[in-house]
Short mmCIF file of C-alpha atoms and ligand atoms in Angstrom, two decimals:
data_model
loop_
_atom_site.label_atom_id
_atom_site.label_comp_id
_atom_site.label_asym_id
_atom_site.label_seq_id
_atom_site.Cartn_x
_atom_site.Cartn_y
_atom_site.Cartn_z
CA MET L 18 -1.81 9.58 -41.97
CA GLY L 19 -5.52 10.12 -41.98
CA GLU L 20 -6.22 10.10 -45.70
CA ASN L 21 -8.61 7.27 -46.41
CA ASN L 22 -8.17 5.68 -42.98
CA LYS L 23 -11.33 4.82 -41.12
CA VAL L 24 -11.89 5.40 -37.42
CA VAL L 25 -14.82 4.12 -35.41
CA LEU L 26 -15.21 6.44 -32.43
CA GLY L 27 -16.99 4.94 -29.42
CA VAL L 28 -18.33 7.54 -27.01
CA THR L 29 -19.38 6.47 -23.51
CA GLY L 30 -21.16 8.25 -20.69
CA GLY L 31 -18.57 10.37 -18.98
CA ILE L 32 -18.63 14.07 -18.25
CA SER L 33 -15.88 14.57 -20.85
CA ALA L 34 -18.05 13.12 -23.65
CA TYR L 35 -18.42 16.64 -25.05
CA LYS L 36 -14.65 16.77 -25.65
CA SER L 37 -15.04 13.79 -27.94
CA ALA L 38 -16.86 16.04 -30.42
CA ASP L 39 -13.63 18.00 -30.80
CA VAL L 40 -11.69 14.75 -31.24
CA CYS L 41 -14.16 13.76 -33.96
CA SER L 42 -13.78 17.14 -35.66
CA LYS L 43 -9.98 17.03 -35.55
CA LEU L 44 -9.92 13.48 -36.93
CA LYS L 45 -12.09 14.63 -39.84
CA LYS L 46 -9.75 17.58 -40.45
CA ARG L 47 -6.83 15.14 -40.56
CA GLY L 48 -8.63 13.33 -43.37
CA TYR L 49 -10.06 10.33 -41.51
CA GLN L 50 -13.46 8.89 -42.28
CA VAL L 51 -15.23 8.66 -38.92
CA LYS L 52 -18.25 6.67 -37.78
CA VAL L 53 -19.51 7.16 -34.24
CA VAL L 54 -21.12 4.71 -31.83
CA MET L 55 -22.60 6.11 -28.63
CA THR L 56 -23.83 4.37 -25.51
CA LYS L 57 -27.20 5.36 -24.05
CA SER L 58 -25.39 7.10 -21.19
CA ALA L 59 -23.20 9.06 -23.64
CA ALA L 60 -26.35 10.37 -25.31
CA GLU L 61 -27.35 11.86 -21.91
CA PHE L 62 -24.25 14.06 -22.05
CA ILE L 63 -24.14 15.02 -25.73
CA ARG L 64 -26.64 14.50 -28.53
CA PRO L 65 -25.92 12.10 -31.39
CA LEU L 66 -26.84 14.93 -33.78
CA THR L 67 -23.59 16.71 -32.87
CA PHE L 68 -21.52 13.69 -33.94
CA GLU L 69 -23.73 13.07 -36.95
CA THR L 70 -23.04 16.60 -38.18
CA ILE L 71 -19.31 16.54 -37.46
CA SER L 72 -18.64 13.02 -38.75
CA GLN L 73 -21.03 13.39 -41.72
CA ASN L 74 -22.17 9.86 -40.97
CA SER L 75 -25.13 8.46 -39.10
CA VAL L 76 -24.46 7.64 -35.45
CA THR L 77 -25.27 4.23 -34.00
CA THR L 78 -26.81 4.13 -30.55
CA GLU L 79 -29.17 1.16 -30.66
CA MET L 80 -28.54 -2.57 -30.83
CA PHE L 81 -32.06 -3.24 -32.05
CA SER L 82 -32.94 -0.39 -34.34
CA GLN L 83 -36.51 -0.07 -35.61
CA ASN L 84 -35.54 1.91 -38.68
CA LYS L 85 -33.63 -0.67 -40.65
CA PRO L 86 -35.15 -1.92 -43.90
CA TYR L 87 -33.68 -5.37 -43.20
CA LEU L 88 -31.85 -6.99 -40.34
CA ASP L 89 -28.25 -5.96 -40.96
CA THR L 90 -25.73 -7.34 -38.49
CA GLU L 91 -24.33 -3.86 -38.12
CA HIS L 92 -22.30 -4.69 -35.02
CA ILE L 93 -20.27 -7.03 -37.25
CA SER L 94 -20.11 -4.85 -40.37
CA LEU L 95 -18.98 -1.86 -38.29
CA ALA L 96 -16.48 -4.10 -36.48
CA ARG L 97 -14.93 -4.79 -39.91
CA TRP L 98 -15.24 -1.27 -41.32
CA GLY L 99 -12.69 0.55 -39.19
CA ASP L 100 -8.93 0.53 -39.56
CA ILE L 101 -8.80 1.59 -35.92
CA TYR L 102 -11.25 1.90 -33.00
CA LEU L 103 -11.07 4.70 -30.44
CA ILE L 104 -13.12 4.67 -27.23
CA CYS L 105 -13.11 8.26 -26.05
CA PRO L 106 -13.95 8.90 -23.35
CA ALA L 107 -13.97 5.38 -21.92
CA THR L 108 -15.95 4.97 -18.71
CA ALA L 109 -14.99 2.55 -15.95
CA ASN L 110 -18.10 0.69 -17.05
CA ILE L 111 -17.06 0.03 -20.69
CA ILE L 112 -13.56 -0.95 -19.56
CA GLY L 113 -15.07 -3.40 -17.05
CA LYS L 114 -17.48 -4.82 -19.64
CA LEU L 115 -14.79 -5.25 -22.27
CA ALA L 116 -12.38 -6.87 -19.79
CA ASN L 117 -15.06 -9.40 -18.93
CA GLY L 118 -16.51 -10.11 -22.33
CA ILE L 119 -19.85 -8.51 -21.62
CA ALA L 120 -21.86 -7.54 -24.70
CA ASP L 121 -25.08 -5.89 -23.57
CA ASP L 122 -25.33 -2.91 -25.92
CA PHE L 123 -24.16 -2.00 -29.42
CA LEU L 124 -20.74 -0.64 -28.48
CA SER L 125 -19.72 -3.49 -26.18
CA THR L 126 -21.03 -6.09 -28.64
CA MET L 127 -19.23 -4.53 -31.59
CA LEU L 128 -15.98 -4.25 -29.61
CA LEU L 129 -15.94 -8.00 -28.98
CA ALA L 130 -16.06 -8.56 -32.74
CA VAL L 131 -13.30 -6.05 -33.59
CA GLU L 132 -10.02 -7.55 -34.79
CA SER L 133 -8.22 -4.27 -35.48
CA GLN L 134 -6.38 -2.11 -32.95
CA VAL L 135 -8.57 -0.60 -30.21
CA ILE L 136 -7.40 2.57 -28.44
CA ILE L 137 -8.97 3.33 -25.08
CA ALA L 138 -8.90 6.80 -23.55
CA PRO L 139 -10.18 6.40 -19.97
CA ALA L 140 -11.63 9.41 -18.18
CA MET L 141 -13.13 9.23 -14.72
CA ASN L 142 -12.84 10.33 -11.13
CA SER L 143 -9.32 9.56 -9.84
CA SER L 144 -10.59 7.19 -7.13
CA MET L 145 -12.45 5.24 -9.78
CA TYR L 146 -9.32 5.22 -11.97
CA LYS L 147 -7.15 4.01 -9.11
CA ASN L 148 -9.65 1.43 -7.94
CA PRO L 149 -7.76 -1.90 -8.03
CA ILE L 150 -10.61 -3.53 -9.93
CA VAL L 151 -10.44 -0.88 -12.67
CA GLU L 152 -6.64 -1.20 -12.64
CA GLU L 153 -6.94 -4.96 -13.01
CA ASN L 154 -9.36 -4.54 -15.91
CA ILE L 155 -7.00 -2.09 -17.64
CA ASN L 156 -4.00 -4.41 -17.18
CA LYS L 157 -6.00 -7.36 -18.46
CA LEU L 158 -7.00 -5.44 -21.57
CA LYS L 159 -3.43 -4.19 -22.11
CA ASN L 160 -2.26 -7.81 -22.02
CA HIS L 161 -4.82 -8.58 -24.72
CA GLY L 162 -3.33 -5.88 -26.96
CA TYR L 163 -5.65 -2.96 -26.21
CA TYR L 164 -3.81 0.35 -26.28
CA PHE L 165 -4.46 2.83 -23.46
CA ILE L 166 -3.95 6.60 -23.52
CA LYS L 167 -2.95 7.65 -20.02
CA PRO L 168 -5.36 10.19 -18.55
CA ASP L 169 -4.02 13.57 -17.38
CA GLU L 170 -3.82 14.67 -13.77
CA GLY L 171 -5.46 17.83 -12.51
CA MET L 172 -8.74 19.29 -11.40
CA LEU L 173 -11.57 16.91 -12.32
CA ALA L 174 -15.15 17.83 -13.20
CA CYS L 175 -16.31 16.50 -9.81
CA GLY L 176 -14.12 19.09 -8.07
CA GLU L 177 -11.52 16.58 -6.88
CA GLU L 178 -7.87 16.59 -7.94
CA GLY L 179 -6.02 13.61 -9.41
CA ALA L 180 -5.52 11.38 -12.43
CA GLY L 181 -8.52 10.84 -14.67
CA ARG L 182 -8.85 13.84 -17.00
CA LEU L 183 -9.24 13.20 -20.69
CA PRO L 184 -6.05 14.47 -22.42
CA ASP L 185 -6.20 17.26 -24.96
CA SER L 186 -7.90 16.24 -28.20
CA GLN L 187 -4.72 17.05 -30.15
CA ILE L 188 -2.84 14.43 -28.11
CA ILE L 189 -5.59 11.85 -28.64
CA CYS L 190 -5.55 12.45 -32.42
CA ASP L 191 -1.73 12.21 -32.46
CA GLU L 192 -2.05 8.81 -30.75
CA VAL L 193 -4.54 7.71 -33.42
CA ASP L 194 -2.10 8.82 -36.15
CA ASP L 195 0.71 6.99 -34.43
CA ARG L 196 -1.22 3.74 -33.95
CA ILE L 197 -2.48 3.85 -37.54
CA LYS L 198 1.09 4.29 -38.76
CA LYS L 199 2.17 1.30 -36.66
CA THR L 200 -0.77 -0.74 -37.99
CA VAL L 201 0.16 0.20 -41.56
CA ASP L 202 3.81 -0.78 -40.92
CA GLN L 203 2.63 -4.07 -39.42
CA ASN L 204 0.29 -4.65 -42.38
CA ILE L 205 3.24 -4.10 -44.73
CA ASP L 206 5.38 -6.54 -42.75
CA ASN L 207 2.63 -9.15 -42.89
CA SER L 208 1.46 -8.46 -46.43
CA LEU L 209 1.95 -11.02 -49.14
CA LEU L 210 2.39 -8.06 -51.50
CA LYS L 211 5.54 -6.89 -49.69
CA GLY L 212 8.41 -6.79 -52.19
CA LYS L 213 6.21 -7.92 -55.09
CA LYS L 214 6.93 -6.11 -58.34
CA VAL L 215 3.73 -4.65 -59.68
CA ILE L 216 2.89 -2.81 -62.89
CA VAL L 217 -0.18 -0.60 -62.70
CA THR L 218 -1.41 1.16 -65.82
CA ALA L 219 -3.70 4.17 -65.56
CA GLY L 220 -5.32 6.99 -67.50
CA ALA L 221 -6.63 7.46 -71.01
CA THR L 222 -4.55 6.92 -74.13
CA ARG L 223 -4.51 9.47 -76.94
CA GLU L 224 -4.42 8.45 -80.57
CA ASN L 225 -3.10 11.31 -82.65
CA ILE L 226 -4.90 12.18 -85.87
CA ASP L 227 -2.75 15.18 -86.76
CA PRO L 228 -0.54 17.53 -84.70
CA VAL L 229 -3.58 19.18 -83.05
CA ARG L 230 -6.20 16.42 -82.77
CA TYR L 231 -6.49 13.08 -81.09
CA ILE L 232 -8.97 10.38 -80.12
CA THR L 233 -9.25 9.71 -76.41
CA ASN L 234 -11.75 8.69 -73.72
CA PRO L 235 -12.94 10.15 -70.40
CA SER L 236 -10.80 7.99 -68.11
CA SER L 237 -9.29 10.21 -65.40
CA GLY L 238 -6.69 7.77 -64.10
CA LYS L 239 -8.19 8.03 -60.59
CA MET L 240 -8.88 4.30 -60.31
CA GLY L 241 -5.41 3.22 -61.45
CA TYR L 242 -3.71 5.71 -59.13
CA ALA L 243 -5.85 4.48 -56.22
CA VAL L 244 -4.79 0.91 -57.00
CA ALA L 245 -1.13 1.98 -57.15
CA ARG L 246 -1.45 3.68 -53.75
CA ALA L 247 -3.08 0.60 -52.18
CA PHE L 248 -0.30 -1.68 -53.43
CA ILE L 249 2.40 0.74 -52.20
CA ASN L 250 0.66 0.77 -48.80
CA ARG L 251 1.22 -2.97 -48.63
CA GLY L 252 4.89 -2.78 -49.43
CA ALA L 253 4.72 -3.61 -53.16
CA ILE L 254 7.29 -2.16 -55.57
CA VAL L 255 5.04 -0.35 -57.97
CA THR L 256 5.82 0.84 -61.50
CA LEU L 257 3.06 3.11 -62.72
CA ILE L 258 2.63 3.40 -66.47
CA ALA L 259 0.47 6.43 -66.95
CA ALA L 260 -1.31 7.65 -70.04
CA SER L 261 -3.14 10.97 -69.96
CA THR L 262 -4.21 11.95 -66.42
CA ASP L 263 -4.16 14.94 -64.08
CA GLU L 264 -3.60 12.76 -61.01
CA LYS L 265 -0.56 13.36 -58.82
CA PRO L 266 1.68 10.28 -58.65
CA PRO L 267 1.67 8.68 -55.19
CA ASP L 268 4.74 8.93 -52.95
CA ASP L 269 7.04 5.93 -52.80
CA LEU L 270 6.47 4.80 -56.37
CA HIS L 271 9.31 2.75 -57.77
CA LYS L 272 8.96 4.33 -61.21
CA VAL L 273 6.52 6.45 -63.20
CA ILE L 274 6.60 5.94 -66.93
CA ARG L 275 4.51 8.02 -69.28
CA ALA L 276 2.91 6.33 -72.28
CA PHE L 277 0.41 8.46 -74.13
CA SER L 278 -0.69 6.31 -77.05
CA ALA L 279 -1.85 2.69 -77.15
CA LYS L 280 1.37 1.87 -79.02
CA GLU L 281 3.54 3.52 -76.34
CA MET L 282 1.51 1.79 -73.64
CA TYR L 283 2.09 -1.56 -75.35
CA GLU L 284 5.83 -0.92 -75.62
CA LYS L 285 6.29 0.28 -72.04
CA VAL L 286 4.24 -2.56 -70.55
CA MET L 287 6.14 -5.16 -72.55
CA GLU L 288 9.53 -3.62 -71.67
CA ASN L 289 8.72 -3.93 -67.97
CA LEU L 290 6.80 -7.19 -68.00
CA GLU L 291 9.74 -9.56 -67.63
CA ASP L 292 10.67 -8.31 -64.18
CA CYS L 293 7.21 -8.21 -62.64
CA ASP L 294 4.92 -10.42 -60.54
CA ILE L 295 1.57 -8.68 -60.87
CA VAL L 296 -0.01 -6.56 -63.60
CA ILE L 297 -3.05 -4.39 -62.95
CA LYS L 298 -4.34 -2.92 -66.21
CA ALA L 299 -6.52 -0.01 -65.18
CA ALA L 300 -5.67 2.25 -68.12
CA ALA L 301 -8.37 2.90 -70.71
CA VAL L 302 -6.49 2.00 -73.87
CA SER L 303 -7.95 2.83 -77.26
CA ASP L 304 -8.98 -0.19 -79.34
CA PHE L 305 -8.48 1.81 -82.55
CA THR L 306 -6.00 4.34 -83.83
CA PRO L 307 -5.96 6.44 -87.04
CA LYS L 308 -4.56 4.42 -89.92
CA ASN L 309 -2.52 7.32 -91.26
CA TYR L 310 -1.22 10.07 -89.02
CA LYS L 311 -1.17 13.40 -90.87
CA ASP L 312 2.02 15.38 -90.30
CA ASN L 313 0.22 18.63 -91.03
CA LYS L 314 -3.01 19.87 -89.55
CA LEU L 315 -6.01 18.64 -91.53
CA LYS L 316 -7.81 21.55 -93.17
CA LYS L 317 -11.55 22.01 -93.36
CA GLU L 318 -11.52 24.04 -96.59
CA GLY L 319 -14.36 23.09 -98.89
CA LYS L 320 -15.11 19.81 -97.12
CA ASN L 321 -18.51 18.90 -95.69
CA GLU L 322 -17.44 15.43 -94.64
CA MET L 323 -14.32 13.71 -93.62
CA VAL L 324 -13.70 9.99 -93.33
CA LEU L 325 -11.18 8.91 -90.76
CA GLU L 326 -9.81 5.45 -91.27
CA LEU L 327 -8.97 3.56 -88.11
CA THR L 328 -7.04 0.42 -87.51
CA SER L 329 -7.08 -1.70 -84.38
CA THR L 330 -4.39 -1.36 -81.75
CA ARG L 331 -2.55 -4.30 -80.21
CA ASP L 332 -4.46 -6.04 -77.44
CA ILE L 333 -2.05 -5.53 -74.55
CA LEU L 334 -4.07 -7.47 -72.01
CA LYS L 335 -4.48 -10.45 -74.31
CA GLU L 336 -0.77 -10.53 -75.12
CA ILE L 337 0.19 -10.40 -71.44
CA GLY L 338 -2.41 -13.10 -70.75
CA ASP L 339 -0.88 -15.33 -73.42
CA LYS L 340 2.56 -15.18 -71.85
CA LYS L 341 1.74 -14.47 -68.24
CA GLY L 342 3.47 -17.46 -66.65
CA ASP L 343 3.14 -17.25 -62.86
CA ARG L 344 2.16 -13.61 -62.92
CA ILE L 345 -1.16 -12.43 -61.56
CA LEU L 346 -3.12 -10.46 -64.10
CA VAL L 347 -5.98 -8.13 -63.22
CA GLY L 348 -8.07 -6.32 -65.81
CA PHE L 349 -10.89 -3.82 -65.74
CA ALA L 350 -14.08 -3.96 -67.76
CA ALA L 351 -15.93 -0.73 -68.39
CA GLU L 352 -19.15 -1.83 -70.06
CA THR L 353 -22.38 -0.22 -71.19
CA SER L 354 -24.42 -3.43 -71.50
CA ASP L 355 -24.44 -7.05 -70.26
CA LEU L 356 -21.80 -6.10 -67.72
CA THR L 357 -21.32 -9.45 -66.01
CA GLN L 358 -21.34 -11.56 -69.15
CA ASN L 359 -19.04 -9.22 -71.07
CA ALA L 360 -16.64 -9.03 -68.14
CA LYS L 361 -16.61 -12.83 -67.73
CA ASP L 362 -15.90 -13.25 -71.46
CA LYS L 363 -13.04 -10.75 -71.24
CA LEU L 364 -11.62 -12.53 -68.17
CA ASN L 365 -11.57 -15.85 -70.02
CA ARG L 366 -10.38 -14.50 -73.40
CA LYS L 367 -7.47 -12.67 -71.82
CA ASN L 368 -6.51 -15.29 -69.24
CA LEU L 369 -7.02 -12.98 -66.25
CA ASP L 370 -7.06 -13.93 -62.58
CA LEU L 371 -9.50 -11.18 -61.68
CA ILE L 372 -11.60 -8.63 -63.49
CA VAL L 373 -13.05 -5.49 -61.96
CA ALA L 374 -16.28 -4.83 -63.79
CA ASN L 375 -18.07 -1.52 -63.74
CA ASP L 376 -21.11 -0.33 -65.58
CA ILE L 377 -20.10 3.08 -66.87
CA THR L 378 -23.69 4.08 -67.55
CA ALA L 379 -24.55 3.81 -63.82
CA GLU L 380 -24.81 7.14 -62.05
CA ASP L 381 -22.51 6.23 -59.20
CA ALA L 382 -19.76 4.53 -61.14
CA GLY L 383 -17.04 4.99 -63.64
CA PHE L 384 -15.02 7.61 -65.43
CA SER L 385 -13.78 10.73 -63.65
CA LYS L 386 -15.82 10.16 -60.48
CA ASP L 387 -14.27 9.67 -57.04
CA ILE L 388 -16.55 6.73 -56.34
CA ASN L 389 -17.18 3.50 -58.10
CA THR L 390 -19.54 0.55 -57.96
CA ALA L 391 -17.83 -2.61 -59.08
CA LYS L 392 -18.12 -6.36 -59.27
CA LEU L 393 -15.03 -8.46 -58.69
CA ILE L 394 -15.18 -11.53 -60.93
CA PHE L 395 -12.74 -14.38 -60.37
CA LYS L 396 -11.24 -17.00 -62.67
CA ASP L 397 -13.41 -19.73 -61.13
CA GLY L 398 -16.55 -17.75 -61.98
CA ASN L 399 -17.17 -16.51 -58.44
CA MET L 400 -18.34 -12.96 -58.19
CA LEU L 401 -18.31 -10.39 -55.42
CA GLU L 402 -20.71 -7.46 -55.85
CA LEU L 403 -19.34 -4.48 -53.98
CA ASP L 404 -21.22 -1.50 -52.59
CA THR L 405 -20.57 1.94 -54.01
CA MET L 406 -17.35 3.16 -52.47
CA LYS L 407 -14.53 5.65 -52.89
CA LYS L 408 -12.01 4.63 -55.54
CA ALA L 409 -9.36 4.67 -52.79
CA GLU L 410 -11.36 2.05 -50.92
CA LEU L 411 -11.89 -0.02 -54.05
CA GLY L 412 -8.12 0.14 -54.63
CA GLU L 413 -7.65 -1.32 -51.12
CA LYS L 414 -10.19 -4.06 -51.85
CA ILE L 415 -8.38 -4.97 -55.07
CA ALA L 416 -5.03 -5.11 -53.24
CA LYS L 417 -6.53 -7.33 -50.51
CA THR L 418 -8.13 -9.54 -53.16
CA VAL L 419 -4.80 -9.99 -54.95
CA GLU L 420 -3.27 -10.94 -51.58
CA LYS L 421 -5.93 -13.64 -51.29
CA ILE L 422 -5.18 -14.87 -54.81
CA ILE L 423 -1.47 -15.14 -53.89
CA LYS L 424 -2.41 -17.03 -50.71
CA GLU L 425 -4.52 -19.48 -52.73
CA LYS L 426 -1.69 -19.96 -55.23
CA ASN L 427 0.80 -20.60 -52.41
CA ARG L 428 -1.47 -23.19 -50.80
CA PRO L 429 0.15 -26.61 -51.14
C1 FMN Y 515 -22.75 13.63 -14.23
C2 FMN Y 515 -22.11 12.28 -14.42
C3 FMN Y 515 -20.80 12.22 -14.82
C4 FMN Y 515 -20.18 10.97 -15.01
N1 FMN Y 515 -18.89 10.94 -15.43
C5 FMN Y 515 -18.27 9.76 -15.56
C6 FMN Y 515 -16.91 9.70 -15.96
O1 FMN Y 515 -16.26 10.71 -16.25
N2 FMN Y 515 -16.32 8.49 -16.08
C7 FMN Y 515 -16.99 7.33 -15.79
O2 FMN Y 515 -16.39 6.25 -15.88
N3 FMN Y 515 -18.29 7.35 -15.43
C8 FMN Y 515 -18.95 8.53 -15.29
N4 FMN Y 515 -20.25 8.57 -14.92
C9 FMN Y 515 -20.94 7.30 -14.67
C10 FMN Y 515 -21.40 6.63 -15.97
O3 FMN Y 515 -22.24 7.50 -16.69
C11 FMN Y 515 -22.10 5.32 -15.65
O4 FMN Y 515 -21.18 4.41 -15.07
C12 FMN Y 515 -22.74 4.72 -16.89
O5 FMN Y 515 -23.33 3.48 -16.52
C13 FMN Y 515 -21.75 4.49 -17.98
O6 FMN Y 515 -22.38 3.90 -19.07
P1 FMN Y 515 -21.62 3.56 -20.41
O7 FMN Y 515 -20.30 3.02 -20.09
O8 FMN Y 515 -22.50 2.56 -21.11
O9 FMN Y 515 -21.57 4.83 -21.21
C14 FMN Y 515 -20.91 9.78 -14.75
C15 FMN Y 515 -22.25 9.87 -14.37
C16 FMN Y 515 -22.82 11.09 -14.21
C17 FMN Y 515 -24.26 11.14 -13.80
#
């Protein structure tokens, strides 16, 4: 757990707010991306700068920020960003507000818009915690699906003894791991990709010239592997056909098949096509290959020039498109000019359902990088321009988009 999962940490104004910094730090160490929202009272106990530094993200404290270049409905975008929401510590006040639908600051407003799992870690004086009104609020929220971490008993900051202490940060992070795992399991159960047989191709092909030389391209395979991971996370049965790449195959793959040249890639894809529902062609396959492979190393001796004759390789995507039947076919377009138009043409020519278009000349996109900036272009011409994001996140977006395409197809 942790890797690539996103936690929104809400910090409210309790004396144990400082412990939340350790929770934030441990979540980061476990590989989570963390964004922090603080109430005004929380900022009286611990400065936003602490969370900003630990989370490596800006901290939201204001509903009506002066510093925004445009009016972003951040309480909604942040309510969609997280895979899980943790309120730690949670004051009696935030519990009361949430139980009664009150939205009078950023945190409470965002929480009303959250549809993912919310974990609440209450911490307060034991009389407050045992107050029947607080108890009622907690029970009401539990009935609505909010998950509570039981506070510890012991000496409280106010000097009194009883239940109300924030548990150890390790325990809180273990609960986050556990809830995320349950959410993932639930997502798999509910996913339209569950049990679907998917071929993902990845990496760069190599076209051999002689025993020591080949033509290739800078594709690292990172994007294809991220797509494979995202489909596995939704319960798909994934066969990865990998050309040249240094990436480590994800756990729970159905099969990994290596295919180094465009010819091998063609053969392996076609061999596996019959028994598959979805094809995602993320590999960078050479369009040309040397016409004559030389069995012996080409020698330089006496030559100032050398002409290499190339012949075109088979167009795998086009051939799948021609016989795709009910399969869903997703392609990638790595372009250096007229990105949208070229990608749209490719989508139509090759009978794709979706094309992921990226401008490889852009600084924040493309080959070998861990991030990408892409446009998702659909068969009906609709286009979704995505922000720059990690390839893992883009893989998730592609998986979710394919789910939507399946849903549309299933619609009577
Ligand atoms: C020193 C001090 C410690 C506090 N500790 C807690 C606490 O542990 N739990 C709690 O529910 N409220 C505590 N409060 C009260 C909250 O700060 C107060 O109810 C505030 O309105 C909560 O705002 P918030 O929920 O928007 O963060 C404390 C107040 C002070 C001054």
